[in-house]
mmCIF file with all atom_site columns, C-alpha atoms in Angstrom:
data_model
loop_
_atom_site.group_PDB
_atom_site.id
_atom_site.type_symbol
_atom_site.label_atom_id
_atom_site.label_alt_id
_atom_site.label_comp_id
_atom_site.label_asym_id
_atom_site.label_entity_id
_atom_site.label_seq_id
_atom_site.pdbx_PDB_ins_code
_atom_site.Cartn_x
_atom_site.Cartn_y
_atom_site.Cartn_z
_atom_site.occupancy
_atom_site.B_iso_or_equiv
_atom_site.pdbx_formal_charge
_atom_site.auth_seq_id
_atom_site.auth_comp_id
_atom_site.auth_asym_id
_atom_site.auth_atom_id
_atom_site.pdbx_PDB_model_num
ATOM 1   C CA . THR A 1 1   ? 11.931  -6.948  -19.620 1.00 0.00 ? 39  THR A CA 1
ATOM 2   C CA . GLU A 1 2   ? 10.971  -4.864  -17.328 1.00 0.00 ? 40  GLU A CA 1
ATOM 3   C CA . VAL A 1 3   ? 7.397   -6.422  -15.841 1.00 0.00 ? 41  VAL A CA 1
ATOM 4   C CA . GLU A 1 4   ? 9.790   -9.574  -15.479 1.00 0.00 ? 42  GLU A CA 1
ATOM 5   C CA . LYS A 1 5   ? 12.135  -8.014  -13.542 1.00 0.00 ? 43  LYS A CA 1
ATOM 6   C CA . ILE A 1 6   ? 10.392  -6.481  -11.308 1.00 0.00 ? 44  ILE A CA 1
ATOM 7   C CA . LEU A 1 7   ? 7.764   -9.822  -10.361 1.00 0.00 ? 45  LEU A CA 1
ATOM 8   C CA . SER A 1 8   ? 11.560  -11.521 -10.415 1.00 0.00 ? 46  SER A CA 1
ATOM 9   C CA . VAL A 1 9   ? 11.970  -9.635  -7.338  1.00 0.00 ? 47  VAL A CA 1
ATOM 10  C CA . PHE A 1 10  ? 8.165   -8.999  -5.224  1.00 0.00 ? 48  PHE A CA 1
ATOM 11  C CA . ILE A 1 11  ? 7.547   -12.912 -6.635  1.00 0.00 ? 49  ILE A CA 1
ATOM 12  C CA . GLY A 1 12  ? 10.409  -14.416 -4.056  1.00 0.00 ? 50  GLY A CA 1
ATOM 13  C CA . SER A 1 13  ? 9.731   -11.491 -1.249  1.00 0.00 ? 51  SER A CA 1
ATOM 14  C CA . GLU A 1 14  ? 8.873   -11.606 2.109   1.00 0.00 ? 52  GLU A CA 1
ATOM 15  C CA . ALA A 1 15  ? 6.706   -8.508  0.955   1.00 0.00 ? 53  ALA A CA 1
ATOM 16  C CA . TYR A 1 16  ? 4.602   -11.476 -1.720  1.00 0.00 ? 54  TYR A CA 1
ATOM 17  C CA . LYS A 1 17  ? 4.773   -14.499 1.644   1.00 0.00 ? 55  LYS A CA 1
ATOM 18  C CA . GLU A 1 18  ? 2.375   -11.926 3.260   1.00 0.00 ? 56  GLU A CA 1
ATOM 19  C CA . LEU A 1 19  ? 0.598   -11.597 0.842   1.00 0.00 ? 57  LEU A CA 1
ATOM 20  C CA . GLN A 1 20  ? 0.144   -15.379 0.186   1.00 0.00 ? 58  GLN A CA 1
ATOM 21  C CA . THR A 1 21  ? -1.014  -15.784 3.481   1.00 0.00 ? 59  THR A CA 1
ATOM 22  C CA . ALA A 1 22  ? -3.205  -13.195 3.546   1.00 0.00 ? 60  ALA A CA 1
ATOM 23  C CA . GLN A 1 23  ? -7.322  -12.116 3.249   1.00 0.00 ? 61  GLN A CA 1
ATOM 24  C CA . ILE A 1 24  ? -7.608  -10.365 -0.136  1.00 0.00 ? 62  ILE A CA 1
ATOM 25  C CA . LEU A 1 25  ? -10.690 -7.936  0.812   1.00 0.00 ? 63  LEU A CA 1
ATOM 26  C CA . GLY A 1 26  ? -10.479 -6.250  -2.746  1.00 0.00 ? 64  GLY A CA 1
ATOM 27  C CA . ARG A 1 27  ? -7.698  -4.494  -5.372  1.00 0.00 ? 65  ARG A CA 1
ATOM 28  C CA . GLU A 1 28  ? -8.278  -1.738  -7.356  1.00 0.00 ? 66  GLU A CA 1
ATOM 29  C CA . VAL A 1 29  ? -10.460 -0.751  -4.807  1.00 0.00 ? 67  VAL A CA 1
ATOM 30  C CA . PRO A 1 30  ? -11.597 2.764   -5.852  1.00 0.00 ? 68  PRO A CA 1
ATOM 31  C CA . VAL A 1 31  ? -11.946 5.408   -3.369  1.00 0.00 ? 69  VAL A CA 1
ATOM 32  C CA . LEU A 1 32  ? -13.422 9.096   -2.382  1.00 0.00 ? 70  LEU A CA 1
ATOM 33  C CA . VAL A 1 33  ? -13.104 11.160  0.509   1.00 0.00 ? 71  VAL A CA 1
ATOM 34  C CA . ASN A 1 34  ? -14.290 14.681  1.163   1.00 0.00 ? 72  ASN A CA 1
ATOM 35  C CA . TRP A 1 35  ? -10.645 15.735  2.284   1.00 0.00 ? 73  TRP A CA 1
ATOM 36  C CA . ASP A 1 36  ? -9.696  19.392  3.372   1.00 0.00 ? 74  ASP A CA 1
ATOM 37  C CA . GLY A 1 37  ? -13.184 20.596  1.547   1.00 0.00 ? 75  GLY A CA 1
ATOM 38  C CA . GLN A 1 38  ? -11.586 18.730  -1.497  1.00 0.00 ? 76  GLN A CA 1
ATOM 39  C CA . ILE A 1 39  ? -12.981 15.552  -2.776  1.00 0.00 ? 77  ILE A CA 1
ATOM 40  C CA . MET A 1 40  ? -9.864  12.914  -3.603  1.00 0.00 ? 78  MET A CA 1
ATOM 41  C CA . ARG A 1 41  ? -9.772  10.139  -5.246  1.00 0.00 ? 79  ARG A CA 1
ATOM 42  C CA . GLY A 1 42  ? -7.422  7.783   -6.468  1.00 0.00 ? 80  GLY A CA 1
ATOM 43  C CA . ILE A 1 43  ? -7.373  3.203   -6.077  1.00 0.00 ? 81  ILE A CA 1
ATOM 44  C CA . ILE A 1 44  ? -6.042  1.113   -3.861  1.00 0.00 ? 82  ILE A CA 1
ATOM 45  C CA . ASP A 1 45  ? -4.254  -1.697  -4.650  1.00 0.00 ? 83  ASP A CA 1
ATOM 46  C CA . VAL A 1 46  ? -5.306  -4.338  -2.092  1.00 0.00 ? 84  VAL A CA 1
ATOM 47  C CA . LEU A 1 47  ? -6.990  -4.217  0.638   1.00 0.00 ? 85  LEU A CA 1
ATOM 48  C CA . TYR A 1 48  ? -5.524  -7.222  2.601   1.00 0.00 ? 86  TYR A CA 1
ATOM 49  C CA . LYS A 1 49  ? -6.557  -9.526  6.174   1.00 0.00 ? 87  LYS A CA 1
ATOM 50  C CA . ILE A 1 50  ? -3.935  -11.105 8.442   1.00 0.00 ? 88  ILE A CA 1
ATOM 51  C CA . ASP A 1 51  ? -5.183  -12.432 11.434  1.00 0.00 ? 89  ASP A CA 1
ATOM 52  C CA . ASN A 1 52  ? -7.137  -8.826  12.638  1.00 0.00 ? 90  ASN A CA 1
ATOM 53  C CA . ARG A 1 53  ? -5.413  -6.200  11.001  1.00 0.00 ? 91  ARG A CA 1
ATOM 54  C CA . ILE A 1 54  ? -6.482  -4.634  8.354   1.00 0.00 ? 92  ILE A CA 1
ATOM 55  C CA . ILE A 1 55  ? -3.615  -3.125  5.590   1.00 0.00 ? 93  ILE A CA 1
ATOM 56  C CA . VAL A 1 56  ? -3.852  -0.990  3.040   1.00 0.00 ? 94  VAL A CA 1
ATOM 57  C CA . ALA A 1 57  ? -1.113  -1.469  1.050   1.00 0.00 ? 95  ALA A CA 1
ATOM 58  C CA . ASP A 1 58  ? 0.200   0.484   -3.026  1.00 0.00 ? 96  ASP A CA 1
ATOM 59  C CA . TYR A 1 59  ? 2.846   -0.659  -4.623  1.00 0.00 ? 97  TYR A CA 1
ATOM 60  C CA . LYS A 1 60  ? 5.398   1.171   -6.085  1.00 0.00 ? 98  LYS A CA 1
ATOM 61  C CA . THR A 1 61  ? 8.191   0.682   -9.414  1.00 0.00 ? 99  THR A CA 1
ATOM 62  C CA . ASP A 1 62  ? 10.014  3.663   -7.980  1.00 0.00 ? 100 ASP A CA 1
ATOM 63  C CA . HIS A 1 63  ? 13.610  2.957   -8.538  1.00 0.00 ? 101 HIS A CA 1
ATOM 64  C CA . VAL A 1 64  ? 15.203  3.761   -5.224  1.00 0.00 ? 102 VAL A CA 1
ATOM 65  C CA . THR A 1 65  ? 17.690  1.962   -3.003  1.00 0.00 ? 103 THR A CA 1
ATOM 66  C CA . MET A 1 66  ? 18.030  -0.035  0.523   1.00 0.00 ? 104 MET A CA 1
ATOM 67  C CA . THR A 1 67  ? 19.657  4.086   1.388   1.00 0.00 ? 105 THR A CA 1
ATOM 68  C CA . ASP A 1 68  ? 17.143  6.312   -0.063  1.00 0.00 ? 106 ASP A CA 1
ATOM 69  C CA . LEU A 1 69  ? 13.624  4.392   0.800   1.00 0.00 ? 107 LEU A CA 1
ATOM 70  C CA . PRO A 1 70  ? 12.148  6.389   4.415   1.00 0.00 ? 108 PRO A CA 1
ATOM 71  C CA . ALA A 1 71  ? 12.927  9.406   2.605   1.00 0.00 ? 109 ALA A CA 1
ATOM 72  C CA . LYS A 1 72  ? 11.045  7.732   -0.156  1.00 0.00 ? 110 LYS A CA 1
ATOM 73  C CA . ALA A 1 73  ? 8.032   6.304   1.557   1.00 0.00 ? 111 ALA A CA 1
ATOM 74  C CA . GLU A 1 74  ? 7.796   8.928   3.965   1.00 0.00 ? 112 GLU A CA 1
ATOM 75  C CA . LYS A 1 75  ? 6.595   11.252  0.657   1.00 0.00 ? 113 LYS A CA 1
ATOM 76  C CA . TYR A 1 76  ? 3.876   8.681   0.064   1.00 0.00 ? 114 TYR A CA 1
ATOM 77  C CA . GLN A 1 77  ? 2.695   10.325  3.634   1.00 0.00 ? 115 GLN A CA 1
ATOM 78  C CA . TYR A 1 78  ? -1.008  12.406  2.103   1.00 0.00 ? 116 TYR A CA 1
ATOM 79  C CA . GLN A 1 79  ? -1.959  9.882   0.306   1.00 0.00 ? 117 GLN A CA 1
ATOM 80  C CA . LYS A 1 80  ? -1.832  6.942   3.308   1.00 0.00 ? 118 LYS A CA 1
ATOM 81  C CA . GLU A 1 81  ? -2.935  9.724   5.315   1.00 0.00 ? 119 GLU A CA 1
ATOM 82  C CA . VAL A 1 82  ? -5.972  9.867   2.817   1.00 0.00 ? 120 VAL A CA 1
ATOM 83  C CA . TYR A 1 83  ? -6.677  6.172   2.393   1.00 0.00 ? 121 TYR A CA 1
ATOM 84  C CA . VAL A 1 84  ? -6.691  4.994   5.346   1.00 0.00 ? 122 VAL A CA 1
ATOM 85  C CA . GLU A 1 85  ? -9.092  7.358   6.384   1.00 0.00 ? 123 GLU A CA 1
ATOM 86  C CA . ALA A 1 86  ? -10.691 6.195   3.656   1.00 0.00 ? 124 ALA A CA 1
ATOM 87  C CA . VAL A 1 87  ? -10.468 2.716   4.615   1.00 0.00 ? 125 VAL A CA 1
ATOM 88  C CA . LYS A 1 88  ? -11.799 3.808   8.676   1.00 0.00 ? 126 LYS A CA 1
ATOM 89  C CA . HIS A 1 89  ? -14.371 5.628   7.520   1.00 0.00 ? 127 HIS A CA 1
ATOM 90  C CA . CYS A 1 90  ? -16.163 2.918   5.381   1.00 0.00 ? 128 CYS A CA 1
ATOM 91  C CA . LEU A 1 91  ? -14.829 -0.543  7.538   1.00 0.00 ? 129 LEU A CA 1
ATOM 92  C CA . LYS A 1 92  ? -15.993 1.685   10.385  1.00 0.00 ? 130 LYS A CA 1
ATOM 93  C CA . ILE A 1 93  ? -12.958 0.605   11.908  1.00 0.00 ? 131 ILE A CA 1
ATOM 94  C CA . ASP A 1 94  ? -10.288 2.225   14.306  1.00 0.00 ? 132 ASP A CA 1
ATOM 95  C CA . ASN A 1 95  ? -6.423  1.199   13.145  1.00 0.00 ? 133 ASN A CA 1
ATOM 96  C CA . PRO A 1 96  ? -6.033  0.698   9.203   1.00 0.00 ? 134 PRO A CA 1
ATOM 97  C CA . GLU A 1 97  ? -2.585  -0.384  8.575   1.00 0.00 ? 135 GLU A CA 1
ATOM 98  C CA . PHE A 1 98  ? -0.245  0.984   5.353   1.00 0.00 ? 136 PHE A CA 1
ATOM 99  C CA . LYS A 1 99  ? 2.419   -0.151  3.431   1.00 0.00 ? 137 LYS A CA 1
ATOM 100 C CA . LEU A 1 100 ? 4.203   0.614   0.613   1.00 0.00 ? 138 LEU A CA 1
ATOM 101 C CA . ILE A 1 101 ? 4.848   -2.226  -1.202  1.00 0.00 ? 139 ILE A CA 1
ATOM 102 C CA . PHE A 1 102 ? 8.043   -1.439  -3.552  1.00 0.00 ? 140 PHE A CA 1
ATOM 103 C CA . LEU A 1 103 ? 7.815   -4.030  -5.648  1.00 0.00 ? 141 LEU A CA 1
ATOM 104 C CA . ARG A 1 104 ? 11.611  -3.527  -7.164  1.00 0.00 ? 142 ARG A CA 1
ATOM 105 C CA . LEU A 1 105 ? 12.806  -4.116  -3.813  1.00 0.00 ? 143 LEU A CA 1
ATOM 106 C CA . GLY A 1 106 ? 10.517  -6.976  -2.552  1.00 0.00 ? 144 GLY A CA 1
ATOM 107 C CA . LYS A 1 107 ? 9.943   -4.175  0.231   1.00 0.00 ? 145 LYS A CA 1
ATOM 108 C CA . ALA A 1 108 ? 6.763   -3.871  2.120   1.00 0.00 ? 146 ALA A CA 1
ATOM 109 C CA . LEU A 1 109 ? 7.448   -0.570  3.512   1.00 0.00 ? 147 LEU A CA 1
ATOM 110 C CA . PRO A 1 110 ? 4.774   0.681   6.839   1.00 0.00 ? 148 PRO A CA 1
ATOM 111 C CA . LEU A 1 111 ? 3.871   4.308   7.304   1.00 0.00 ? 149 LEU A CA 1
#
């Protein structure tokens, strides 16, 4: 029931429409990067291309209101830095974008 509720909001959203028009480069892309002397690993939920823009996106299922969204998004700044650096290094590009896709709100928030 919870999954149906989340997806029903997301499927009607602008974030979903953007993904529908995008060229998907990868889903659940593993990340392993040397970061400040530590080995960081994670999974990029979706990596996609629109026009000449490469976008790294991570799905979030947090319970959050529109009012709290900017503050909540800031908590993922470190994740953005690691994932963007990994994509820059692997794809040899300078400027990948990063978005958090809050599924419960159907909102994609660039960081």
